[in-house]
């Protein structure tokens, strides 16, 4: 019981509360108390009502879950949403995305695009996201102002990128940003070597040394397509994951994004090293990249998180929808209807994401002592009736339009579907202006 002499800042009284840890539990008639941004009480409603609280919110028909964790994306690319669709990965990247980035991406683009992505993600029940994009200091600043939580991955490629003339400059900026933000309560800085085919051994070794020194995470696109693996084998005689293992990059701090190609040796490497995988099913489907064998990884004990990827390849930042896709796809890929059940799908979108980002001690489940990063879903609509299992309803029958409230570190950032710190009309007008400029050049 929390100290009764000290009132709670906020007491939430939902119809259902799914803590995610312990797994598979649905609590009815329970309350959740928050003080100083942290969860300090979870218990039966009768006990909750005996506590002093500055604010009490009755949430009838609502399900409380840990805030969703979007473990991979490129936030500012929200401004490229729908610019080039229905193309294979390399054509899409080389003929459309890279030229558009060279033409348009500057500090203003990243500022406006990141704000748009933050707003969309909050409206979708996401409380924490991983970003990998240019001008990471600007993205970090936007996250700071928004009240949201994020991992900012410093993009590193062997060639010049917007904001950095070469990899050394990018790494130098990354270390500076890491040091400036190392005590920030909601921001963490990681290294983001783009992919095995855009970063050579020399720069990967530098990243490994820096990550070891700073105890920083590394996020990287790995084995996104069969072509990527085949080409690496033809050119180097080595699969990309084996190369990363040889360079000493595998480990619990590495987040491998996509992993649609997994041999028995690859699986053994992931398991032995405790490396996380970030599954991006809709990006993989849209670019026809392949299928990540989620159930196989899960059964082997690999931590699998989920991400939307950027809005240019998805085209939304809807992690709830992504999770539904993942749950359905996992069954098709495994040929087994019991694969990735609804409760495990929710765990993938919350606690596994937190674990991949190294934040599991702080977020990812509703437990006393963790930060109050919470999403309230309204399950009172006709499309959710009747409610036998609210988690089944959430994963298989609910869209992100049912997200009602979102708290990060106990602060309400979405209140009755309204953003509390960002102006929706301003964001829409700014995005439309970018759309007109970019669209005019691409017609
Ligand atoms: Zn990506």
Coordinates of C-alpha atoms and ligand atoms in Angstrom, one line a residue:
X1 CA 0.0 0.0 0.0
X2 CA 1.3 3.5 -0.8
X3 CA 1.9 5.9 2.1
X4 CA -1.7 6.9 3.1
X5 CA -0.5 10.3 4.4
X6 CA 0.6 11.3 1.0
X7 CA -2.2 11.6 -1.5
X8 CA -2.0 10.1 -5.0
X9 CA -1.8 12.7 -7.8
X10 CA -4.2 10.6 -9.9
X11 CA -6.3 7.5 -9.4
X12 CA -7.6 5.7 -12.5
X13 CA -10.6 3.4 -12.2
X14 CA -11.0 1.5 -15.5
X15 CA -13.3 -1.4 -16.3
X16 CA -10.3 -3.6 -17.1
X17 CA -6.6 -3.3 -16.4
X18 CA -4.0 -5.5 -18.3
X19 CA -0.6 -5.2 -16.6
X20 CA 1.2 -7.4 -19.2
X21 CA 3.4 -8.6 -16.4
X22 CA 2.4 -11.0 -15.0
X23 CA 1.5 -12.4 -18.4
X24 CA -2.1 -13.2 -19.5
X25 CA -3.7 -11.4 -16.5
X26 CA -6.9 -9.3 -16.9
X27 CA -7.8 -7.3 -13.7
X28 CA -11.4 -6.2 -13.3
X29 CA -12.7 -3.7 -10.8
X30 CA -9.2 -2.5 -10.1
X31 CA -7.6 1.0 -9.6
X32 CA -4.2 2.3 -10.5
X33 CA -2.6 5.1 -8.5
X34 CA 0.0 7.5 -9.7
X35 CA 2.3 9.8 -7.8
X36 CA 5.3 11.9 -9.1
X37 CA 4.9 10.3 -12.5
X38 CA 5.2 6.7 -11.2
X39 CA 2.7 3.9 -10.6
X40 CA 2.5 3.6 -6.8
X41 CA -0.7 1.5 -6.4
X42 CA -2.5 -1.3 -8.3
X43 CA -5.3 -3.0 -6.4
X44 CA -9.0 -3.7 -6.0
X45 CA -11.3 -0.8 -6.5
X46 CA -12.5 -0.9 -2.9
X47 CA -9.0 -0.5 -1.6
X48 CA -8.3 2.2 -4.2
X49 CA -11.3 4.3 -3.1
X50 CA -10.0 4.3 0.4
X51 CA -6.9 6.2 -0.7
X52 CA -6.6 10.0 -0.8
X53 CA -6.2 11.3 -4.4
X54 CA -6.0 14.8 -5.8
X55 CA -7.8 13.6 -8.9
X56 CA -10.0 10.6 -9.5
X57 CA -10.9 9.4 -13.0
X58 CA -13.7 6.9 -13.5
X59 CA -13.0 5.2 -16.8
X60 CA -16.1 3.0 -17.5
X61 CA -15.9 0.8 -20.6
X62 CA -12.2 1.4 -20.8
X63 CA -9.2 -0.9 -20.8
X64 CA -5.9 0.4 -19.4
X65 CA -2.7 -1.1 -20.9
X66 CA 0.9 -0.1 -20.7
X67 CA 1.6 2.6 -23.4
X68 CA 2.5 1.1 -26.7
X69 CA 6.2 1.0 -27.7
X70 CA 7.0 1.6 -31.4
X71 CA 10.4 0.0 -31.5
X72 CA 11.4 1.2 -35.0
X73 CA 10.7 4.2 -37.2
X74 CA 11.9 7.2 -39.0
X75 CA 9.6 9.9 -37.5
X76 CA 10.2 12.9 -39.8
X77 CA 9.5 10.7 -42.9
X78 CA 5.8 11.3 -42.0
X79 CA 6.1 14.2 -44.4
X80 CA 7.0 11.6 -47.2
X81 CA 3.9 9.6 -46.5
X82 CA 2.5 8.3 -49.8
X83 CA 5.2 9.9 -52.0
X84 CA 6.3 6.7 -53.6
X85 CA 4.2 3.5 -53.2
X86 CA 4.1 0.0 -54.7
X87 CA 7.8 -0.3 -55.5
X88 CA 10.5 -2.9 -54.5
X89 CA 12.8 -1.8 -51.7
X90 CA 15.9 -0.8 -53.8
X91 CA 13.9 1.0 -56.5
X92 CA 11.9 2.8 -53.8
X93 CA 15.0 3.7 -51.8
X94 CA 17.4 4.7 -54.6
X95 CA 15.1 6.3 -57.2
X96 CA 12.6 8.0 -54.8
X97 CA 13.4 8.2 -51.1
X98 CA 17.1 9.1 -51.2
X99 CA 16.7 11.8 -53.9
X100 CA 13.7 13.2 -52.1
X101 CA 15.8 13.3 -48.9
X102 CA 18.7 15.0 -50.6
X103 CA 16.3 17.6 -52.0
X104 CA 14.1 18.3 -48.9
X105 CA 15.5 17.2 -45.6
X106 CA 16.8 20.0 -43.5
X107 CA 16.3 21.1 -39.9
X108 CA 12.8 22.5 -40.6
X109 CA 11.7 19.3 -42.3
X110 CA 12.9 17.2 -39.3
X111 CA 11.2 19.6 -36.8
X112 CA 7.9 19.6 -38.6
X113 CA 8.0 15.9 -39.6
X114 CA 8.9 14.8 -36.1
X115 CA 6.1 16.8 -34.6
X116 CA 3.6 15.3 -37.0
X117 CA 4.8 11.8 -36.1
X118 CA 4.7 12.5 -32.4
X119 CA 1.1 13.6 -32.7
X120 CA 0.0 10.7 -34.8
X121 CA 1.7 8.2 -32.4
X122 CA 0.1 9.8 -29.3
X123 CA -3.3 9.6 -30.9
X124 CA -2.6 5.9 -31.6
X125 CA -1.8 5.1 -28.0
X126 CA 2.0 5.0 -28.4
X127 CA 4.0 6.5 -25.5
X128 CA 7.5 5.6 -26.5
X129 CA 9.1 5.3 -30.0
X130 CA 12.5 4.7 -31.5
X131 CA 13.6 7.1 -34.1
X132 CA 16.4 6.8 -36.7
X133 CA 16.6 9.9 -38.8
X134 CA 18.8 12.9 -39.8
X135 CA 19.3 15.9 -37.5
X136 CA 18.8 13.7 -34.4
X137 CA 19.4 16.7 -32.1
X138 CA 16.3 18.4 -33.6
X139 CA 14.2 15.2 -33.1
X140 CA 15.4 14.9 -29.5
X141 CA 14.3 18.5 -28.9
X142 CA 10.9 17.8 -30.3
X143 CA 10.5 14.8 -28.1
X144 CA 11.6 16.8 -25.1
X145 CA 8.9 19.4 -25.7
X146 CA 6.2 16.9 -26.5
X147 CA 6.4 15.1 -23.2
X148 CA 6.8 11.8 -25.0
X149 CA 9.5 9.1 -24.5
X150 CA 11.9 8.0 -27.2
X151 CA 15.1 6.4 -28.2
X152 CA 16.9 8.6 -30.8
X153 CA 19.3 6.5 -32.9
X154 CA 22.1 8.5 -34.6
X155 CA 22.1 7.6 -38.3
X156 CA 25.5 6.5 -39.6
X157 CA 26.2 5.6 -43.2
X158 CA 29.5 5.4 -45.2
X159 CA 28.4 8.4 -47.3
X160 CA 27.4 12.0 -46.6
X161 CA 23.9 12.5 -45.1
X162 CA 21.9 15.6 -44.4
X163 CA 23.5 17.2 -41.3
X164 CA 26.8 15.2 -41.4
X165 CA 29.5 15.2 -44.1
X166 CA 30.8 11.7 -43.2
X167 CA 30.4 8.9 -40.6
X168 CA 33.0 10.4 -38.3
X169 CA 31.1 13.7 -38.1
X170 CA 27.8 11.8 -37.4
X171 CA 29.5 9.7 -34.6
X172 CA 31.0 12.9 -33.1
X173 CA 27.6 14.5 -33.1
X174 CA 26.1 11.4 -31.6
X175 CA 28.6 11.2 -28.7
X176 CA 27.9 14.9 -28.0
X177 CA 24.1 14.3 -27.9
X178 CA 24.6 11.2 -25.8
X179 CA 26.5 13.2 -23.2
X180 CA 24.1 16.2 -23.3
X181 CA 21.1 13.9 -22.7
X182 CA 22.5 11.1 -20.5
X183 CA 20.4 12.3 -17.5
X184 CA 17.2 13.0 -19.4
X185 CA 14.3 11.1 -17.9
X186 CA 12.6 10.4 -21.2
X187 CA 15.2 10.4 -23.9
X188 CA 17.9 7.8 -24.7
X189 CA 20.5 8.1 -27.4
X190 CA 21.5 5.0 -29.5
X191 CA 23.7 4.5 -32.5
X192 CA 21.9 3.8 -35.8
X193 CA 24.2 2.3 -38.4
X194 CA 21.7 2.2 -41.3
X195 CA 22.3 -1.4 -42.7
X196 CA 25.1 -3.9 -43.4
X197 CA 25.2 -2.8 -47.1
X198 CA 25.6 1.0 -46.3
X199 CA 28.1 0.7 -43.4
X200 CA 31.5 -0.9 -43.8
X201 CA 33.6 -2.8 -41.2
X202 CA 35.6 0.1 -40.2
X203 CA 32.7 2.3 -39.2
X204 CA 30.9 -0.7 -37.5
X205 CA 34.0 -1.3 -35.4
X206 CA 34.1 2.4 -34.4
X207 CA 30.4 2.1 -33.4
X208 CA 31.1 -1.0 -31.3
X209 CA 33.9 0.7 -29.4
X210 CA 31.7 3.8 -28.7
X211 CA 28.7 1.7 -27.7
X212 CA 30.8 -0.3 -25.3
X213 CA 32.4 2.9 -23.8
X214 CA 29.0 4.7 -23.4
X215 CA 26.9 1.6 -22.7
X216 CA 24.7 2.8 -25.6
X217 CA 22.3 0.7 -27.7
X218 CA 22.6 0.0 -31.4
X219 CA 19.7 -0.2 -33.8
X220 CA 20.3 -1.4 -37.4
X221 CA 18.2 -2.7 -40.3
X222 CA 19.5 -6.3 -40.8
X223 CA 18.4 -9.0 -43.2
X224 CA 15.5 -6.9 -44.5
X225 CA 15.3 -8.9 -47.8
X226 CA 16.6 -12.1 -49.3
X227 CA 18.5 -10.0 -51.9
X228 CA 20.5 -8.3 -49.2
X229 CA 21.6 -11.6 -47.8
X230 CA 22.3 -13.2 -51.2
X231 CA 24.4 -10.2 -52.3
X232 CA 26.4 -10.1 -49.1
X233 CA 27.1 -13.8 -49.5
X234 CA 28.1 -13.3 -53.2
X235 CA 30.4 -10.4 -52.4
X236 CA 31.9 -11.3 -49.0
X237 CA 31.1 -15.0 -48.6
X238 CA 29.4 -14.1 -45.3
X239 CA 25.8 -13.5 -44.2
X240 CA 25.3 -10.0 -42.7
X241 CA 24.3 -11.3 -39.2
X242 CA 27.4 -13.5 -39.2
X243 CA 29.5 -10.5 -40.1
X244 CA 28.0 -8.4 -37.3
X245 CA 28.8 -11.3 -34.9
X246 CA 32.4 -11.4 -36.2
X247 CA 32.7 -7.6 -35.5
X248 CA 31.4 -8.1 -32.0
X249 CA 28.2 -6.2 -32.4
X250 CA 25.7 -8.9 -31.3
X251 CA 24.4 -8.7 -27.8
X252 CA 21.4 -7.5 -25.7
X253 CA 22.2 -3.9 -26.7
X254 CA 21.7 -4.6 -30.4
X255 CA 18.3 -4.2 -32.0
X256 CA 18.1 -5.9 -35.4
X257 CA 15.2 -4.5 -37.4
X258 CA 13.3 -6.7 -39.9
X259 CA 15.2 -10.1 -39.9
X260 CA 13.0 -11.6 -42.6
X261 CA 15.8 -14.1 -43.4
X262 CA 16.8 -16.4 -40.6
X263 CA 18.9 -19.5 -41.1
X264 CA 19.5 -22.1 -38.3
X265 CA 22.9 -20.5 -37.7
X266 CA 21.4 -17.0 -37.6
X267 CA 18.9 -18.2 -35.0
X268 CA 21.6 -19.7 -32.9
X269 CA 23.6 -16.4 -33.0
X270 CA 20.5 -14.4 -31.9
X271 CA 19.7 -16.8 -29.0
X272 CA 23.3 -17.1 -27.8
X273 CA 23.9 -13.3 -27.8
X274 CA 20.5 -12.3 -26.5
X275 CA 20.1 -9.9 -29.4
X276 CA 16.6 -8.4 -29.9
X277 CA 14.6 -8.4 -33.2
X278 CA 12.2 -5.6 -34.2
X279 CA 9.5 -7.0 -36.4
X280 CA 8.0 -4.5 -39.0
X281 CA 5.3 -6.6 -40.7
X282 CA 3.5 -3.9 -42.7
X283 CA 6.7 -2.4 -44.2
X284 CA 7.9 -5.9 -45.0
X285 CA 4.5 -6.7 -46.7
X286 CA 4.4 -3.5 -48.6
X287 CA 7.9 -3.7 -50.0
X288 CA 7.5 -7.5 -50.5
X289 CA 10.6 -7.9 -48.3
X290 CA 9.8 -11.3 -46.8
X291 CA 8.4 -12.6 -43.5
X292 CA 10.0 -12.5 -40.1
X293 CA 9.4 -15.9 -38.5
X294 CA 8.1 -14.4 -35.2
X295 CA 6.8 -17.6 -33.7
X296 CA 10.0 -19.5 -34.4
X297 CA 12.0 -16.7 -32.8
X298 CA 9.7 -16.4 -29.8
X299 CA 9.8 -20.2 -29.1
X300 CA 13.6 -20.1 -29.3
X301 CA 13.6 -17.3 -26.6
X302 CA 14.5 -14.3 -28.8
X303 CA 13.0 -11.0 -27.6
X304 CA 10.8 -9.8 -30.5
X305 CA 9.5 -6.2 -30.4
X306 CA 7.4 -4.5 -33.1
X307 CA 7.8 -1.3 -35.1
X308 CA 5.9 0.6 -37.8
X309 CA 9.0 1.6 -39.7
X310 CA 8.7 5.1 -41.4
X311 CA 5.5 6.4 -42.8
X312 CA 7.0 6.4 -46.3
X313 CA 6.9 2.6 -46.3
X314 CA 3.9 1.6 -44.2
X315 CA 2.1 4.3 -44.6
X316 CA 0.9 4.9 -41.0
X317 CA 2.4 4.9 -37.6
X318 CA -0.4 2.8 -36.2
X319 CA 1.2 0.3 -33.8
X320 CA -2.1 -1.2 -32.7
X321 CA -2.9 -2.0 -36.4
X322 CA 0.6 -3.2 -36.9
X323 CA 0.2 -5.6 -33.9
X324 CA -3.0 -7.0 -35.4
X325 CA -1.2 -7.6 -38.7
X326 CA 1.6 -9.2 -36.8
X327 CA -0.7 -11.5 -34.9
X328 CA -2.5 -12.6 -38.1
X329 CA 0.7 -12.9 -40.2
X330 CA 2.5 -15.0 -37.5
X331 CA -0.2 -17.6 -37.8
X332 CA 0.1 -17.7 -41.6
X333 CA 3.9 -17.9 -41.6
X334 CA 4.0 -20.6 -38.9
X335 CA 1.1 -22.5 -40.4
X336 CA -0.3 -22.6 -36.9
X337 CA -3.4 -20.7 -35.5
X338 CA -2.0 -20.7 -32.0
X339 CA 1.1 -18.6 -33.0
X340 CA 1.3 -15.1 -31.4
X341 CA -2.0 -15.1 -29.5
X342 CA -3.5 -11.8 -28.5
X343 CA -1.9 -11.5 -25.1
X344 CA 1.6 -12.2 -26.5
X345 CA 0.9 -9.8 -29.3
X346 CA 0.2 -7.1 -26.7
X347 CA 3.3 -8.1 -24.9
X348 CA 5.3 -7.7 -28.1
X349 CA 3.9 -4.1 -28.5
X350 CA 4.7 -3.1 -24.9
X351 CA 7.2 -5.0 -22.7
X352 CA 9.2 -6.6 -25.5
X353 CA 9.6 -3.2 -27.1
X354 CA 10.8 -1.7 -23.7
X355 CA 13.2 -4.6 -23.4
X356 CA 14.6 -4.1 -26.9
X357 CA 15.2 -0.5 -26.1
X358 CA 16.8 -1.3 -22.7
X359 CA 13.9 0.4 -20.9
X360 CA 12.2 -2.6 -19.3
X361 CA 13.1 -1.5 -15.7
X362 CA 11.2 1.7 -16.3
X363 CA 8.3 1.0 -18.8
X364 CA 6.5 -1.7 -20.8
X365 CA 4.2 -3.1 -18.1
X366 CA 1.8 -1.7 -15.4
X367 CA 3.7 -2.5 -12.2
X368 CA 4.2 -0.5 -9.0
X369 CA 7.5 1.3 -9.3
X370 CA 7.4 1.8 -13.1
X371 CA 6.8 5.1 -14.9
X372 CA 3.1 5.8 -15.5
X373 CA 3.2 5.4 -19.3
X374 CA -0.4 4.3 -19.8
X375 CA -3.0 4.1 -22.6
X376 CA -6.8 4.0 -22.1
X377 CA -8.7 2.3 -24.9
X378 CA -12.5 2.8 -25.1
X379 CA -14.1 -0.6 -25.6
X380 CA -17.7 0.6 -25.2
X381 CA -18.5 0.9 -28.9
X382 CA -20.7 -1.5 -30.7
X383 CA -17.8 -3.0 -32.7
X384 CA -16.3 -4.2 -29.4
X385 CA -19.5 -5.9 -28.0
X386 CA -19.7 -8.2 -26.2
X387 CA -16.4 -8.2 -24.3
X388 CA -15.4 -11.7 -23.3
X389 CA -11.7 -10.9 -23.2
X390 CA -10.7 -7.3 -23.6
X391 CA -7.2 -8.2 -25.0
X392 CA -8.8 -10.2 -27.8
X393 CA -11.1 -7.3 -28.4
X394 CA -8.1 -4.9 -28.4
X395 CA -6.0 -6.9 -30.8
X396 CA -8.6 -8.3 -33.2
X397 CA -11.5 -5.9 -33.1
X398 CA -10.3 -2.4 -32.1
X399 CA -8.7 0.4 -34.2
X400 CA -6.6 3.3 -32.9
X401 CA -9.6 5.6 -33.1
X402 CA -10.6 3.9 -29.8
X403 CA -7.6 5.4 -28.0
X404 CA -9.1 7.8 -25.5
X405 CA -6.3 9.0 -23.1
X406 CA -2.6 8.7 -23.0
X407 CA -0.2 9.4 -20.1
X408 CA 3.6 9.5 -20.2
X409 CA 5.4 9.7 -16.8
X410 CA 2.0 10.5 -15.3
X411 CA 1.4 13.5 -17.5
X412 CA -1.7 13.4 -19.7
X413 CA -0.7 14.0 -23.4
X414 CA -3.9 12.9 -25.0
X415 CA -7.1 13.7 -23.0
X416 CA -10.4 12.5 -24.4
X417 CA -8.7 12.2 -27.8
X418 CA -7.4 15.8 -27.7
X419 CA -3.6 16.5 -27.8
X420 CA -2.7 18.5 -24.7
X421 CA 0.6 19.9 -25.8
X422 CA 0.4 20.0 -29.6
X423 CA -2.0 21.9 -31.8
X424 CA -3.7 19.5 -34.2
X425 CA -4.8 22.3 -36.7
X426 CA -1.3 23.8 -36.8
X427 CA 0.2 20.4 -37.5
X428 CA -2.2 19.7 -40.3
X429 CA -1.6 23.1 -41.9
X430 CA 2.2 22.7 -41.7
X431 CA 2.1 19.2 -43.2
X432 CA -0.2 20.4 -46.0
X433 CA 2.3 23.2 -46.8
X434 CA 5.2 20.7 -47.1
X435 CA 2.9 18.4 -49.1
X436 CA 2.3 21.2 -51.6
X437 CA 6.0 22.1 -52.0
X438 CA 7.2 18.5 -52.3
X439 CA 4.2 17.3 -54.4
X440 CA 4.7 20.1 -56.9
X441 CA 8.3 18.9 -57.6
X442 CA 7.3 15.3 -57.9
X443 CA 4.4 15.5 -60.4
Ligands
LIG1 ZN1 13.5 1.4 -41.2

